[in-house]
Short mmCIF file of C-alpha atoms in Angstrom, two decimals:
data_model
loop_
_atom_site.label_atom_id
_atom_site.label_comp_id
_atom_site.label_asym_id
_atom_site.label_seq_id
_atom_site.Cartn_x
_atom_site.Cartn_y
_atom_site.Cartn_z
CA MET A 1 0.03 0.10 0.03
CA ALA A 2 1.29 3.40 -1.02
CA SER A 3 1.97 5.75 1.83
CA PRO A 4 0.16 9.29 2.10
CA ALA A 5 2.30 12.08 1.00
CA ALA A 6 3.00 15.01 3.23
CA PRO A 7 -0.11 16.77 4.33
CA ARG A 8 -1.31 20.30 2.91
CA SER A 9 -2.66 23.00 5.15
CA GLY A 10 -6.14 24.29 4.89
CA VAL A 11 -8.19 21.21 3.52
CA ASP A 12 -9.95 18.94 5.84
CA PRO A 13 -7.73 20.25 8.58
CA VAL A 14 -8.83 17.72 11.27
CA LYS A 15 -8.90 14.38 9.49
CA ARG A 16 -6.93 11.71 10.87
CA VAL A 17 -5.14 8.99 9.29
CA MET A 18 -4.65 5.63 10.88
CA SER A 19 -1.62 3.45 10.33
CA SER A 20 -2.91 0.30 8.39
CA SER A 21 -0.61 -2.02 10.58
CA SER A 22 -1.16 -0.73 13.87
CA GLY A 23 -4.34 1.37 13.79
CA GLN A 24 -2.47 4.15 15.58
CA SER A 25 -2.92 7.72 14.79
CA MET A 26 -0.34 9.28 12.49
CA GLY A 27 -1.60 12.77 13.33
CA LYS A 28 -4.05 15.52 12.00
CA ILE A 29 -3.55 15.98 8.39
CA GLY A 30 -4.94 17.99 5.48
CA LYS A 31 -5.84 16.47 2.17
CA VAL A 32 -4.46 13.05 1.74
CA THR A 33 -2.33 12.67 -1.63
CA SER A 34 -0.09 9.64 -2.42
CA ASN A 35 2.81 8.56 -4.45
CA VAL A 36 1.15 5.49 -5.94
CA THR A 37 3.93 2.89 -6.34
CA LYS A 38 1.69 -0.39 -6.34
CA ARG A 39 -1.93 -0.40 -7.72
CA GLY A 40 -4.28 -2.86 -9.20
CA GLU A 41 -5.50 -2.19 -12.77
CA PHE A 42 -9.25 -1.60 -12.03
CA GLY A 43 -10.97 0.17 -9.13
CA PHE A 44 -10.42 1.44 -5.56
CA PRO A 45 -8.20 2.53 -4.15
CA ASN A 46 -7.03 4.25 -7.67
CA GLY A 47 -8.86 7.70 -7.90
CA HIS A 48 -9.68 8.10 -4.16
CA LEU A 49 -7.92 9.90 -1.72
CA GLY A 50 -4.54 8.69 -0.83
CA TYR A 51 -4.30 7.10 -4.30
CA LEU A 52 -4.66 10.22 -6.83
CA THR A 53 -2.08 10.76 -9.74
CA PRO A 54 -0.65 14.17 -10.22
CA GLU A 55 -3.38 14.74 -13.03
CA GLN A 56 -6.30 13.61 -10.78
CA ASP A 57 -4.99 15.53 -7.69
CA ASN A 58 -4.80 18.70 -10.05
CA ALA A 59 -8.37 17.96 -11.01
CA LEU A 60 -9.60 18.05 -7.78
CA GLU A 61 -7.68 21.19 -6.96
CA GLU A 62 -9.17 22.98 -10.13
CA PHE A 63 -12.47 21.76 -9.40
CA LYS A 64 -12.67 23.21 -5.99
CA LYS A 65 -11.41 26.45 -7.41
CA MET A 66 -14.46 26.51 -9.77
CA ILE A 67 -17.19 25.67 -7.15
CA THR A 68 -15.38 28.41 -4.72
CA ALA A 69 -15.94 31.08 -7.46
CA GLU A 70 -19.41 29.90 -7.95
CA GLY A 71 -20.10 30.41 -4.17
CA LEU A 72 -20.77 26.62 -3.89
CA TYR A 73 -17.88 25.82 -1.53
CA THR A 74 -15.92 27.49 1.30
CA PRO A 75 -12.40 26.35 1.85
CA GLY A 76 -11.11 25.44 5.22
CA LYS A 77 -8.86 27.81 6.95
CA ASP A 78 -7.12 27.45 10.23
CA ASP A 79 -9.59 25.62 12.71
CA LYS A 80 -12.59 25.95 10.30
CA LEU A 81 -13.71 23.23 8.48
CA PRO A 82 -14.42 23.36 4.71
CA SER A 83 -17.94 23.33 3.57
CA HIS A 84 -17.61 19.97 1.90
CA SER A 85 -14.98 17.26 2.31
CA ASP A 86 -12.38 16.25 -0.48
CA ALA A 87 -13.80 12.66 -0.36
CA LEU A 88 -17.28 14.07 -1.17
CA LEU A 89 -15.91 16.26 -3.86
CA LEU A 90 -13.65 13.68 -5.37
CA ARG A 91 -17.00 11.44 -5.89
CA PHE A 92 -18.25 14.12 -8.42
CA VAL A 93 -14.99 14.60 -10.08
CA ARG A 94 -14.37 10.71 -10.37
CA ALA A 95 -17.92 10.42 -11.70
CA ARG A 96 -17.04 12.95 -14.52
CA ARG A 97 -13.90 11.31 -15.56
CA PHE A 98 -11.82 13.94 -13.60
CA VAL A 99 -12.97 16.83 -16.00
CA PRO A 100 -13.55 19.84 -13.28
CA LYS A 101 -15.89 21.62 -15.76
CA ASP A 102 -18.33 18.55 -16.18
CA ALA A 103 -18.17 17.98 -12.35
CA LEU A 104 -19.11 21.67 -11.86
CA GLY A 105 -22.23 20.84 -13.80
CA GLN A 106 -23.26 17.97 -11.70
CA PHE A 107 -22.38 19.53 -8.49
CA LYS A 108 -24.25 22.60 -8.99
CA ASP A 109 -27.16 20.88 -10.02
CA THR A 110 -27.24 18.81 -6.97
CA GLU A 111 -27.00 21.48 -4.46
CA GLN A 112 -29.82 23.23 -6.18
CA TRP A 113 -31.75 20.08 -6.02
CA ARG A 114 -30.96 19.60 -2.46
CA LYS A 115 -31.88 23.16 -1.48
CA LEU A 116 -35.06 22.83 -3.42
CA ASN A 117 -36.23 19.75 -1.84
CA GLY A 118 -34.97 20.67 1.74
CA LEU A 119 -32.85 17.32 2.13
CA VAL A 120 -31.30 18.31 5.50
CA ASP A 121 -34.68 19.11 6.94
CA LEU A 122 -36.42 15.96 5.65
CA TYR A 123 -33.85 13.70 7.10
CA MET A 124 -33.62 15.44 10.30
CA ASN A 125 -37.46 15.52 10.77
CA ILE A 126 -38.91 12.70 8.65
CA ASP A 127 -41.45 10.47 10.52
CA VAL A 128 -39.88 7.48 12.06
CA ASP A 129 -42.58 5.19 11.04
CA ASP A 130 -42.40 6.38 7.44
CA TYR A 131 -38.84 6.37 7.29
CA ASP A 132 -38.73 2.52 8.32
CA GLU A 133 -41.95 1.71 5.98
CA SER A 134 -39.56 2.93 3.20
CA ARG A 135 -36.43 0.95 4.54
CA ARG A 136 -38.46 -2.31 4.11
CA HIS A 137 -38.93 -1.62 0.59
CA TYR A 138 -35.49 -0.82 -0.49
CA PRO A 139 -32.06 -2.44 0.00
CA GLN A 140 -31.51 -3.10 3.70
CA TRP A 141 -28.37 -2.94 5.56
CA LEU A 142 -27.21 -6.19 6.92
CA GLY A 143 -25.30 -4.58 9.86
CA ARG A 144 -22.03 -5.85 8.64
CA ARG A 145 -19.27 -4.77 6.26
CA ASP A 146 -17.24 -6.62 3.34
CA LYS A 147 -13.80 -7.42 3.46
CA ARG A 148 -12.93 -3.91 2.32
CA GLY A 149 -14.78 -2.45 5.25
CA MET A 150 -17.78 -1.24 2.95
CA PRO A 151 -21.38 -1.40 4.22
CA LEU A 152 -23.41 -4.40 2.91
CA TYR A 153 -26.92 -4.43 1.71
CA LEU A 154 -29.51 -6.88 0.82
CA TYR A 155 -32.53 -6.24 -1.25
CA ARG A 156 -35.07 -8.97 -2.16
CA VAL A 157 -37.04 -7.66 -5.25
CA GLY A 158 -39.69 -10.76 -5.07
CA ALA A 159 -40.85 -8.74 -1.77
CA LEU A 160 -42.18 -6.10 -4.13
CA ASP A 161 -45.30 -7.68 -5.61
CA SER A 162 -48.09 -5.57 -7.07
CA LYS A 163 -50.25 -5.54 -4.07
CA THR A 164 -47.14 -4.56 -1.96
CA MET A 165 -46.27 -1.79 -4.25
CA SER A 166 -49.63 -0.42 -4.65
CA ALA A 167 -49.90 0.14 -1.06
CA TYR A 168 -46.60 1.48 -0.59
CA THR A 169 -47.12 3.99 -3.27
CA LYS A 170 -50.36 5.11 -2.01
CA SER A 171 -48.66 5.55 1.68
CA ALA A 172 -45.35 7.26 0.13
CA SER A 173 -47.62 9.92 -1.78
CA GLU A 174 -47.01 12.15 1.01
CA ILE A 175 -44.14 12.95 3.71
CA ARG A 176 -44.89 13.21 7.30
CA MET A 177 -42.21 15.21 9.25
CA ALA A 178 -41.88 17.77 12.24
CA GLU A 179 -41.88 21.36 11.37
CA PRO A 180 -38.22 22.52 11.48
CA GLU A 181 -37.90 25.41 14.14
CA GLY A 182 -37.50 28.74 12.66
CA THR A 183 -39.99 28.00 9.97
CA THR A 184 -41.75 31.14 9.31
CA THR A 185 -45.23 31.80 7.64
CA GLU A 186 -43.28 33.43 4.55
CA LYS A 187 -41.05 30.43 4.23
CA LYS A 188 -44.33 27.82 4.40
CA ALA A 189 -45.92 29.96 1.74
CA LYS A 190 -42.89 30.04 -0.45
CA ASP A 191 -42.27 26.34 0.01
CA SER A 192 -45.97 25.63 -1.03
CA ASN A 193 -45.62 27.66 -4.05
CA SER A 194 -42.37 26.07 -5.12
CA LYS A 195 -42.17 23.62 -7.93
CA GLN A 196 -40.85 20.44 -6.05
CA LYS A 197 -39.24 18.31 -8.74
CA THR A 198 -39.10 15.06 -6.87
CA PRO A 199 -42.20 13.36 -5.87
CA PRO A 200 -42.57 12.34 -2.09
CA ARG A 201 -41.85 8.58 -2.38
CA LEU A 202 -38.61 9.33 -3.87
CA LEU A 203 -37.84 11.73 -1.45
CA ARG A 204 -38.47 9.16 1.16
CA LEU A 205 -35.98 6.99 -0.67
CA PHE A 206 -33.41 9.64 -0.58
CA ALA A 207 -33.70 9.95 3.21
CA LEU A 208 -32.59 6.53 3.17
CA TYR A 209 -29.47 7.61 1.20
CA GLU A 210 -28.84 10.34 3.48
CA ASN A 211 -28.41 7.65 6.31
CA LEU A 212 -26.13 5.63 3.89
CA ALA A 213 -23.80 8.70 2.77
CA GLY A 214 -23.88 10.24 6.35
CA PRO A 215 -23.91 7.97 9.53
CA MET A 216 -23.39 4.70 7.75
CA PHE A 217 -20.16 5.94 5.90
CA LYS A 218 -18.92 7.41 8.92
CA ILE A 219 -18.94 4.57 11.22
CA CYS A 220 -17.19 2.21 8.32
CA THR A 221 -14.58 5.06 7.69
CA SER A 222 -13.85 5.29 11.43
CA LEU A 223 -12.88 1.59 11.80
CA ALA A 224 -9.11 1.09 11.07
CA ASP A 225 -9.70 -2.85 10.77
CA ARG A 226 -9.64 -2.73 7.23
CA PRO A 227 -7.08 -2.61 4.17
CA ASN A 228 -6.37 1.08 3.30
CA PRO A 229 -7.59 2.71 6.55
CA GLU A 230 -6.36 6.14 5.61
CA THR A 231 -8.96 6.34 2.53
CA PRO A 232 -12.50 7.04 3.35
CA ILE A 233 -15.35 4.92 2.79
CA THR A 234 -17.72 6.33 0.35
CA GLN A 235 -19.33 3.22 -1.23
CA SER A 236 -21.57 0.21 -0.44
CA ASN A 237 -21.72 -3.42 -1.52
CA ASN A 238 -25.03 -4.78 -2.48
CA ILE A 239 -26.68 -8.36 -3.01
CA VAL A 240 -29.97 -8.47 -5.18
CA ASP A 241 -32.04 -11.35 -4.77
CA ILE A 242 -34.38 -11.45 -7.77
CA SER A 243 -35.46 -15.34 -7.08
CA ASN A 244 -39.12 -15.94 -7.65
CA VAL A 245 -39.73 -12.77 -9.68
CA GLY A 246 -42.01 -13.03 -12.61
CA LEU A 247 -41.51 -11.28 -15.94
CA LYS A 248 -44.47 -9.32 -15.38
CA GLN A 249 -43.30 -7.92 -12.12
CA PHE A 250 -40.08 -7.02 -13.74
CA TRP A 251 -42.22 -4.87 -15.95
CA ASN A 252 -44.36 -3.43 -13.48
CA LEU A 253 -41.50 -2.32 -11.75
CA ARG A 254 -39.94 -0.58 -14.52
CA GLY A 255 -40.91 3.18 -13.49
CA HIS A 256 -40.04 2.56 -9.91
CA MET A 257 -36.52 1.47 -11.17
CA GLN A 258 -35.99 4.23 -13.66
CA ASP A 259 -37.11 7.28 -11.78
CA ALA A 260 -34.96 6.32 -8.85
CA SER A 261 -32.03 5.26 -10.64
CA THR A 262 -31.73 8.32 -12.57
CA LEU A 263 -32.11 10.73 -9.57
CA ALA A 264 -29.58 8.70 -7.67
CA THR A 265 -27.03 8.67 -10.23
CA ALA A 266 -27.33 12.45 -10.60
CA HIS A 267 -27.01 13.49 -7.09
CA TYR A 268 -25.46 10.56 -5.11
CA PRO A 269 -22.46 9.60 -7.77
CA GLU A 270 -19.84 7.02 -6.83
CA THR A 271 -21.56 5.58 -4.04
CA LEU A 272 -21.93 2.18 -5.38
CA ASP A 273 -19.19 -0.32 -5.83
CA ARG A 274 -20.79 -3.51 -6.78
CA ILE A 275 -24.19 -5.19 -7.20
CA PHE A 276 -24.14 -8.95 -7.05
CA ILE A 277 -27.40 -10.27 -8.38
CA VAL A 278 -28.45 -13.83 -7.19
CA GLY A 279 -31.33 -16.34 -7.97
CA ALA A 280 -31.97 -14.87 -11.62
CA PRO A 281 -34.70 -17.01 -13.20
CA SER A 282 -34.05 -18.87 -16.36
CA PHE A 283 -36.00 -16.23 -18.58
CA PHE A 284 -33.62 -13.34 -17.26
CA PRO A 285 -31.19 -13.27 -20.11
CA THR A 286 -33.78 -12.92 -22.56
CA VAL A 287 -35.15 -9.79 -20.70
CA TRP A 288 -31.81 -8.48 -19.70
CA GLY A 289 -31.73 -6.52 -23.11
CA TRP A 290 -34.36 -4.16 -22.10
CA ILE A 291 -34.14 -4.07 -18.38
CA LYS A 292 -30.76 -2.70 -18.56
CA ARG A 293 -31.79 0.18 -20.78
CA TRP A 294 -33.50 1.38 -17.67
CA PHE A 295 -30.29 2.27 -16.09
CA ASP A 296 -27.14 4.55 -16.37
CA PRO A 297 -24.45 2.93 -18.49
CA ILE A 298 -21.97 3.21 -15.66
CA THR A 299 -24.52 1.72 -12.90
CA VAL A 300 -24.95 -1.07 -15.36
CA SER A 301 -21.09 -1.62 -15.39
CA LYS A 302 -21.10 -2.57 -11.65
CA ILE A 303 -23.31 -5.46 -11.92
CA PHE A 304 -22.50 -9.10 -11.54
CA ILE A 305 -24.86 -11.82 -12.18
CA LEU A 306 -24.46 -14.99 -10.20
CA SER A 307 -25.78 -18.62 -10.73
CA ASP A 308 -27.07 -20.45 -7.69
CA ALA A 309 -24.02 -22.74 -7.72
CA GLN A 310 -21.53 -19.81 -7.75
CA ALA A 311 -23.11 -17.47 -5.60
CA PHE A 312 -21.45 -18.28 -2.34
CA SER A 313 -18.14 -18.98 -3.93
CA VAL A 314 -17.94 -15.52 -5.34
CA LEU A 315 -19.58 -13.72 -2.36
CA SER A 316 -17.09 -15.36 -0.18
CA GLN A 317 -14.21 -13.73 -2.16
CA PHE A 318 -15.59 -10.18 -1.18
CA ILE A 319 -17.51 -11.09 2.14
CA ALA A 320 -16.39 -12.94 5.06
CA THR A 321 -18.55 -15.95 5.56
CA GLU A 322 -19.85 -14.82 8.89
CA ASN A 323 -21.17 -11.73 7.05
CA ILE A 324 -22.82 -13.54 4.24
CA PRO A 325 -26.83 -14.29 4.93
CA LYS A 326 -27.34 -18.05 5.58
CA GLN A 327 -29.59 -18.28 2.21
CA TYR A 328 -26.42 -17.54 0.57
CA GLY A 329 -24.25 -19.93 2.19
CA GLY A 330 -22.94 -17.84 4.85
CA THR A 331 -23.64 -18.02 8.37
CA LEU A 332 -25.36 -14.71 9.21
CA ASP A 333 -28.63 -15.05 10.55
CA PHE A 334 -30.71 -12.03 9.04
CA GLN A 335 -34.55 -11.92 8.65
CA TYR A 336 -35.47 -9.53 5.68
CA GLY A 337 -37.23 -6.96 7.04
CA ASP A 338 -35.63 -6.35 10.52
CA VAL A 339 -33.59 -3.63 11.75
CA ALA A 340 -29.81 -4.89 11.65
CA THR A 341 -28.14 -6.22 14.75
CA ILE A 342 -24.78 -4.90 16.04
CA ASP A 343 -21.54 -6.24 14.28
CA PRO A 344 -19.55 -8.13 16.78
CA ASP A 345 -16.13 -6.53 15.14
CA TYR A 346 -16.88 -3.26 17.05
CA ALA A 347 -19.85 -4.28 19.54
CA ASP A 348 -17.90 -3.96 22.72
CA ARG A 349 -16.86 -0.21 21.62
CA ILE A 350 -20.44 0.93 21.78
CA THR A 351 -22.13 1.82 25.16
CA TRP A 352 -25.86 1.83 25.07
CA LYS A 353 -27.62 4.53 27.17
CA ASP A 354 -30.72 2.46 27.99
CA ASP A 355 -29.06 -0.09 30.20
CA GLY A 356 -25.25 0.77 29.99
CA SER A 357 -24.40 -2.41 28.22
CA SER A 358 -21.78 -3.18 25.35
CA GLY A 359 -21.59 -6.14 23.11
CA THR A 360 -23.92 -7.65 20.74
CA LYS A 361 -26.81 -8.32 23.38
CA ASN A 362 -28.49 -6.08 25.82
CA ALA A 363 -28.65 -6.54 29.57
CA LYS A 364 -31.65 -8.99 29.10
CA GLY A 365 -29.50 -11.12 26.85
CA GLU A 366 -31.43 -10.01 23.73
CA LEU A 367 -29.85 -9.32 20.45
CA ARG A 368 -29.03 -5.58 20.17
CA ARG A 369 -30.25 -3.68 17.18
CA TRP A 370 -29.67 -0.51 15.64
CA PRO A 371 -32.22 2.25 16.45
CA LYS A 372 -35.35 2.47 14.29
CA GLY A 373 -35.34 5.45 11.88
CA PRO A 374 -32.76 8.36 10.96
CA THR A 375 -29.60 8.66 13.38
CA GLN A 376 -26.64 10.71 13.46
CA TRP A 377 -23.00 10.53 14.81
CA ILE A 378 -22.04 13.83 16.96
CA GLU A 379 -18.77 14.47 18.41
CA ARG A 380 -18.22 15.05 22.03
CA ASP A 381 -15.85 16.93 23.80
CA ASP A 382 -14.23 14.12 25.40
CA GLY A 383 -13.33 12.56 21.78
CA LYS A 384 -16.07 10.03 22.10
CA TRP A 385 -19.08 9.87 19.61
CA ASP A 386 -22.71 10.00 20.50
CA LEU A 387 -25.38 8.50 18.32
CA LEU A 388 -28.28 10.74 18.19
CA ALA A 389 -31.72 9.22 17.07
CA VAL A 390 -33.30 11.99 15.02
CA GLY A 391 -36.45 12.20 12.76
CA SER A 392 -40.07 12.62 14.41
CA SER A 393 -42.95 11.03 16.12
CA GLY A 394 -46.41 12.45 16.29
CA GLY A 395 -45.28 15.52 14.64
CA LYS A 396 -42.66 15.99 17.37
CA GLN A 397 -38.82 16.05 16.79
CA ARG A 398 -36.94 13.21 18.15
CA ARG A 399 -33.65 14.15 19.62
CA GLU A 400 -32.42 11.40 21.83
CA VAL A 401 -28.83 10.15 22.46
CA VAL A 402 -28.97 6.42 22.37
CA ALA A 403 -25.25 5.39 22.51
CA SER A 404 -21.72 6.50 22.42
CA MET A 405 -18.84 5.01 20.63
CA GLU A 406 -15.09 5.52 20.53
CA PHE A 407 -13.87 5.62 16.92
CA ASP A 408 -10.50 4.67 15.72
CA GLY A 409 -10.04 8.14 13.83
CA GLU A 410 -10.88 11.51 14.23
CA LEU A 411 -13.70 12.45 11.86
CA GLY A 412 -14.71 15.83 13.02
CA GLY A 413 -13.37 17.46 9.94
CA TRP A 414 -15.66 15.46 7.84
CA ALA A 415 -18.52 17.65 6.24
CA ASP A 416 -21.04 15.34 4.24
CA HIS A 417 -22.89 16.21 1.34
CA SER A 418 -25.95 14.32 2.59
CA ILE A 419 -26.69 15.30 6.24
CA HIS A 420 -25.09 18.32 5.02
CA HIS A 421 -24.39 20.46 8.13
CA PRO A 422 -27.92 20.09 9.60
CA ARG A 423 -29.24 23.27 10.20
CA GLY A 424 -28.75 24.12 13.71
CA LEU A 425 -27.39 21.14 14.75
CA LYS A 426 -25.38 21.43 17.82
CA HIS A 427 -23.79 19.12 20.33
CA GLN A 428 -23.30 20.47 23.82
CA GLN A 429 -22.09 18.19 26.44
CA GLY A 430 -23.46 18.64 29.91
CA SER A 431 -22.07 17.95 33.38
CA ASN A 432 -23.52 14.29 33.04
CA GLY A 433 -21.79 13.50 29.74
CA ILE A 434 -24.71 13.51 27.75
CA ALA A 435 -25.53 15.59 24.78
CA ASP A 436 -27.87 18.28 25.15
CA GLU A 437 -31.02 16.79 23.47
CA ASN A 438 -32.22 20.50 22.36
CA VAL A 439 -30.19 20.59 19.29
CA ARG A 440 -32.37 22.60 16.98
CA GLY A 441 -31.63 26.24 16.60
CA SER A 442 -31.25 28.88 14.41
CA ALA A 443 -29.91 28.27 10.77
CA THR A 444 -26.07 28.08 10.88
CA SER A 445 -23.38 25.91 9.12
CA ASN A 446 -21.43 25.06 12.34
CA ALA A 447 -23.17 21.98 12.98
CA SER A 448 -21.34 19.04 14.15
CA PRO A 449 -20.32 17.45 10.81
CA ILE A 450 -21.11 13.69 9.55
CA PRO A 451 -18.16 12.22 7.84
CA PRO A 452 -18.30 12.13 4.28
CA GLN A 453 -19.17 9.50 1.96
CA ALA A 454 -16.27 7.54 2.42
CA ALA A 455 -14.38 5.10 -0.07
CA THR A 456 -14.32 1.41 -0.62
CA ASN A 457 -12.72 -1.62 -1.60
CA ALA A 458 -9.28 -1.78 -0.26
CA SER A 459 -7.43 -4.34 -2.48
CA LEU A 460 -9.76 -5.61 -4.58
CA PRO A 461 -10.47 -4.48 -8.52
CA ILE A 462 -13.94 -3.10 -9.10
CA ARG A 463 -14.44 -5.74 -11.88
CA THR A 464 -12.63 -9.05 -10.76
CA THR A 465 -13.72 -12.81 -10.30
CA THR A 466 -12.31 -15.94 -10.74
CA THR A 467 -15.36 -17.81 -11.69
CA ASP A 468 -16.08 -18.74 -15.17
CA ASN A 469 -19.14 -17.44 -17.23
CA ASN A 470 -20.87 -16.33 -14.02
CA THR A 471 -21.11 -12.61 -14.20
CA LEU A 472 -22.48 -9.96 -16.46
CA ASN A 473 -21.42 -6.36 -16.84
CA SER A 474 -24.76 -4.83 -16.20
CA THR A 475 -26.98 -3.73 -13.38
CA LEU A 476 -30.56 -4.35 -12.04
CA LEU A 477 -31.47 -2.49 -8.83
CA PRO A 478 -35.14 -1.30 -8.60
CA ILE A 479 -33.93 1.41 -6.18
CA ALA A 480 -31.93 4.32 -6.74
CA VAL A 481 -28.69 2.87 -7.54
CA PRO A 482 -26.03 5.73 -7.40
CA GLY A 483 -23.79 5.89 -10.40
CA ALA A 484 -20.44 4.75 -10.47
CA ALA A 485 -17.45 4.99 -12.65
CA THR A 486 -15.43 2.50 -14.19
CA THR A 487 -11.54 3.06 -13.69
CA THR A 488 -9.26 2.21 -16.57
CA SER A 489 -5.77 1.04 -16.57
CA ASN A 490 -4.21 4.52 -16.59
CA GLY A 491 -6.21 5.64 -13.37
CA HIS A 492 -8.82 7.66 -15.07
CA VAL A 493 -12.42 6.97 -15.00
CA SER A 494 -14.93 6.50 -18.01
CA HIS A 495 -18.34 7.89 -17.18
CA SER A 496 -20.35 7.75 -20.10
CA THR A 497 -23.73 9.79 -20.36
CA ASP A 498 -24.68 8.00 -23.60
CA THR A 499 -27.71 6.07 -23.17
CA LYS A 500 -26.68 3.45 -25.05
CA THR A 501 -24.91 0.27 -23.38
CA THR A 502 -22.53 -2.37 -25.07
CA GLU A 503 -24.00 -5.20 -26.84
CA ASP A 504 -27.73 -4.76 -26.39
CA LEU A 505 -29.37 -8.27 -26.44
CA SER A 506 -32.43 -7.17 -28.01
CA ALA A 507 -32.67 -4.82 -31.02
CA LYS A 508 -35.68 -2.88 -29.39
CA LEU A 509 -37.86 -2.83 -26.18
CA PRO A 510 -40.35 -5.43 -26.46
CA PRO A 511 -44.11 -4.76 -25.70
CA GLU A 512 -45.53 -5.35 -22.15
CA PRO A 513 -45.46 -8.98 -21.33
CA ALA A 514 -48.79 -10.63 -20.70
CA ALA A 515 -47.63 -13.37 -18.46
CA ASP A 516 -44.68 -14.47 -16.39
CA SER A 517 -43.22 -16.58 -19.14
CA ALA A 518 -40.33 -16.38 -22.04
CA GLN A 519 -38.28 -18.51 -23.79
CA PRO A 520 -35.21 -19.37 -21.62
CA VAL A 521 -31.72 -18.30 -22.64
CA PRO A 522 -28.50 -19.87 -21.06
CA LEU A 523 -26.94 -17.62 -18.59
CA ALA A 524 -23.72 -18.02 -20.32
CA ALA A 525 -25.07 -16.23 -23.36
CA ILE A 526 -25.01 -13.17 -21.65
CA ALA A 527 -22.65 -13.53 -18.78
CA GLN A 528 -19.04 -12.20 -19.31
CA PRO A 529 -16.09 -13.24 -17.05
CA LEU A 530 -14.47 -10.37 -15.28
CA PRO A 531 -10.89 -9.52 -15.76
CA GLY A 532 -8.40 -10.67 -12.78
CA GLY A 533 -7.58 -13.91 -11.12
CA ASP A 534 -7.08 -15.12 -7.58
CA GLU A 535 -4.38 -12.98 -6.70
CA THR A 536 -6.62 -9.94 -7.08
CA LEU A 537 -9.30 -11.14 -4.72
CA LYS A 538 -7.25 -11.28 -1.62
CA GLY A 539 -7.85 -8.95 1.31
#
């Protein structure tokens, strides 16, 4: 692993880099750069903090100058944090092939979209039950990480039958949330007259993305028990189970897939590492040609389709057996729909406020689960971090400290784009060491930041497997799958805006199917082996 170069001043001033061998602090530094001496041909950590080529580093700096001139970014100075972390900004630059001008357009659009739709207030005040209902209809966090430290998600598309989706569409047609403090009558009138481009059902989905990009990436970044711990975690790994999904069900989900994927690719770029599709029905190769047209080509390039016989052998190369659900050959006991249990790898570091216990079980011997609803990590004066349960219930804001944890690294410098400096969020420690729950005040940008969307894949190339014809360069995720770029051998990233993908399997979109039937095509007919060998899969 390449070692970071000397830090610069004025950029992410409080980021702490951890030694990969001992996990000990190497001190506060600025932006992490690196003299890359060893790197794989594909993917992470190339193009991420600590592993930028001089050209890529220059592109990031040029991008920061451009967004500063546009009034979209405030650089860090002395002890004042920058408005956005380098890890966050780099996602936009990487997604646009390290072309600063292109990244500027996407970043500007995202800033406007976030402001128009009030993403910060949405996450901080969304009804807890509404949030949890949406969580159960989209990829669900397993409470575990892959071998590189990225969060793992599972999505069972079969759960989205027509009855379930009809009920959810009706329920998600509105958003219940507590009214943010400081909301004036004038602001209410302005908001009601604004043309909100994003429908409520999708905004509820993006509240889940705010959780991924904020508290989820933060805790994964903070843990040094992973390769490349100096590089933030900003991507996730996903298992998508499409077993028992009929042809007509795929068709009925097309609008759901397209809308979500388009917005996520535009506003949460480079937050996806891989999608492993398991349980593909026999007709899937037939329909893939038109299904893949629903998604951005870069998203498509992140998908790997696995046969039942190959699922565990491939998954276990990227994920430890104890973190793979039992139904896919692992030992993790995860019931789809449940809130995730606590990862044993760091359970002893968390102290829960309800009974003072630590570990994977509470004082009653029951499995400990993460809190229901949205949360935030807030730094305390003593260096520990409190887990704050936010959102609302019955129209009233929820601001409850539920746990505290000691992180490996100091992440106070991470200003995240999702959970972007929650307005008025302050963390004041009282004499009892617990945060003041009255954390909502006037508008300010001095909120305790949540770490950026972090990075990923420590020693594994993005597109590598040792199986034969088991994978497909494509993507099927009926949720907002964030766009991701493909890294080429020269370290640059290809992000095509073309609507065409490689080798469409059907000449045109077929008419709506009348039944769950199709002539089967062997999986090998569409699957492509990926580059790389055993040596690239270690770590």
